[in-house]
Coordinates of C-alpha atoms in Angstrom, one line a residue:
M1 CA 9.0 42.0 -66.4
G2 CA 8.3 39.1 -68.7
L3 CA 5.3 38.3 -70.8
S4 CA 3.6 35.1 -69.8
L5 CA 1.4 33.6 -72.4
P6 CA -1.3 31.0 -71.5
V7 CA -0.2 27.4 -71.9
P8 CA -2.7 26.7 -74.8
V9 CA -1.4 29.7 -76.7
V10 CA 2.3 28.6 -76.4
T11 CA 1.5 25.0 -77.1
I12 CA -0.6 25.6 -80.1
G13 CA 1.8 28.3 -81.4
L14 CA 4.7 25.9 -81.2
L15 CA 2.7 23.1 -82.8
I16 CA 1.8 25.3 -85.7
A17 CA 5.4 26.4 -86.2
S18 CA 6.7 22.8 -85.9
N19 CA 4.1 21.6 -88.5
V20 CA 5.2 24.3 -91.0
F21 CA 8.8 22.9 -90.8
M22 CA 7.6 19.3 -90.9
T23 CA 5.5 19.9 -94.0
I24 CA 8.4 21.7 -95.8
A25 CA 10.7 18.9 -94.8
W26 CA 8.4 16.1 -95.9
Y27 CA 6.8 17.6 -99.0
G28 CA 8.9 20.6 -100.1
H29 CA 11.2 18.5 -102.2
L30 CA 8.3 17.3 -104.4
K31 CA 9.0 20.3 -106.7
F32 CA 12.6 19.1 -107.1
K33 CA 12.3 15.6 -108.4
T34 CA 15.6 15.8 -110.3
A35 CA 17.6 16.5 -107.1
P36 CA 19.5 13.5 -105.9
L37 CA 17.5 11.5 -103.3
L38 CA 20.4 11.5 -100.7
T39 CA 20.6 15.3 -101.0
V40 CA 16.9 15.7 -100.5
I41 CA 17.0 13.4 -97.5
L42 CA 19.8 15.3 -95.8
I43 CA 18.2 18.7 -96.5
S44 CA 14.8 17.4 -95.2
W45 CA 16.5 16.0 -92.1
G46 CA 18.1 19.4 -91.4
I47 CA 14.7 21.1 -91.8
A48 CA 13.1 18.5 -89.6
L49 CA 15.5 19.4 -86.8
F50 CA 13.7 22.7 -86.4
E51 CA 10.4 20.8 -86.3
Y52 CA 11.6 18.8 -83.3
M53 CA 13.0 21.8 -81.6
M54 CA 9.4 23.1 -81.5
Q55 CA 7.4 19.9 -81.2
V56 CA 9.2 18.5 -78.2
P57 CA 8.8 21.7 -76.1
A58 CA 5.2 22.1 -77.2
N59 CA 4.3 18.7 -75.9
R60 CA 6.3 19.2 -72.7
I61 CA 4.7 22.6 -72.0
G62 CA 1.2 21.4 -73.0
H63 CA 1.2 18.1 -71.1
G64 CA -0.6 18.6 -67.9
Y65 CA -2.9 21.2 -69.3
F66 CA -3.8 18.8 -72.1
N67 CA -3.6 15.0 -71.9
A68 CA -1.5 13.1 -74.4
A69 CA -4.5 12.2 -76.6
Q70 CA -5.5 15.8 -76.7
L71 CA -2.0 16.9 -77.6
K72 CA -1.9 14.4 -80.4
T73 CA -5.3 15.4 -81.7
I74 CA -4.3 19.1 -81.7
Q75 CA -1.1 18.2 -83.6
E76 CA -3.0 16.2 -86.2
V77 CA -5.6 18.9 -86.9
I78 CA -2.9 21.5 -87.2
S79 CA -0.9 19.1 -89.4
L80 CA -3.8 18.6 -91.8
S81 CA -4.6 22.3 -91.9
V82 CA -1.0 23.3 -92.6
F83 CA -0.7 20.6 -95.2
A84 CA -3.9 21.7 -97.0
I85 CA -2.6 25.2 -97.2
F86 CA 0.8 24.1 -98.3
S87 CA -0.4 21.7 -101.0
W88 CA -2.8 24.4 -102.4
L89 CA -0.3 27.3 -102.3
Y90 CA 3.1 25.6 -102.9
L91 CA 2.2 22.5 -104.9
G92 CA -0.7 24.0 -106.7
E93 CA -3.0 21.2 -105.9
K94 CA -6.8 21.8 -105.8
L95 CA -8.8 21.1 -102.7
S96 CA -12.2 19.5 -103.4
W97 CA -15.4 19.0 -101.4
Q98 CA -14.1 15.5 -100.5
H99 CA -11.1 17.1 -98.7
G100 CA -13.5 19.4 -96.9
A101 CA -15.8 16.6 -95.9
G102 CA -12.9 14.4 -94.7
F103 CA -11.5 17.3 -92.7
A104 CA -14.9 18.0 -91.2
L105 CA -15.1 14.3 -90.0
I106 CA -11.6 14.6 -88.5
C107 CA -12.7 17.7 -86.7
L108 CA -15.7 15.8 -85.4
G109 CA -13.4 13.1 -84.1
A110 CA -11.3 15.8 -82.4
W111 CA -14.5 17.1 -80.7
F112 CA -15.0 13.7 -79.2
V113 CA -11.5 13.6 -77.9
F114 CA -12.0 16.9 -76.1
H115 CA -15.6 16.3 -74.9
D116 CA -15.8 15.1 -71.3
W117 CA -18.4 12.3 -71.2
G118 CA -18.2 12.0 -67.5

């Protein structure tokens, strides 16, 4: 007796998890500027492997329910959301009204991607 989750839940859940790994791989090293670049690259590559292990299945599972443009739009909105939280909590960077306004415009763009104009 298996638990079957809806395709959007699985897809979005995997995309969130993959973006957490991606953000750590791409930006986590910024607190370790004295670490050798090759070391940072290899560690980041290892972390990114887990991102790919979630991103690829998310796209494969989600495609058909979502079209490719919708999948990419979901991924970008998640990526920016995860990054905003990461930069605020981990890097200690402030988020300003400009960030909020820019994100709102991106969300408006996402709405257009998902709206069926007939």
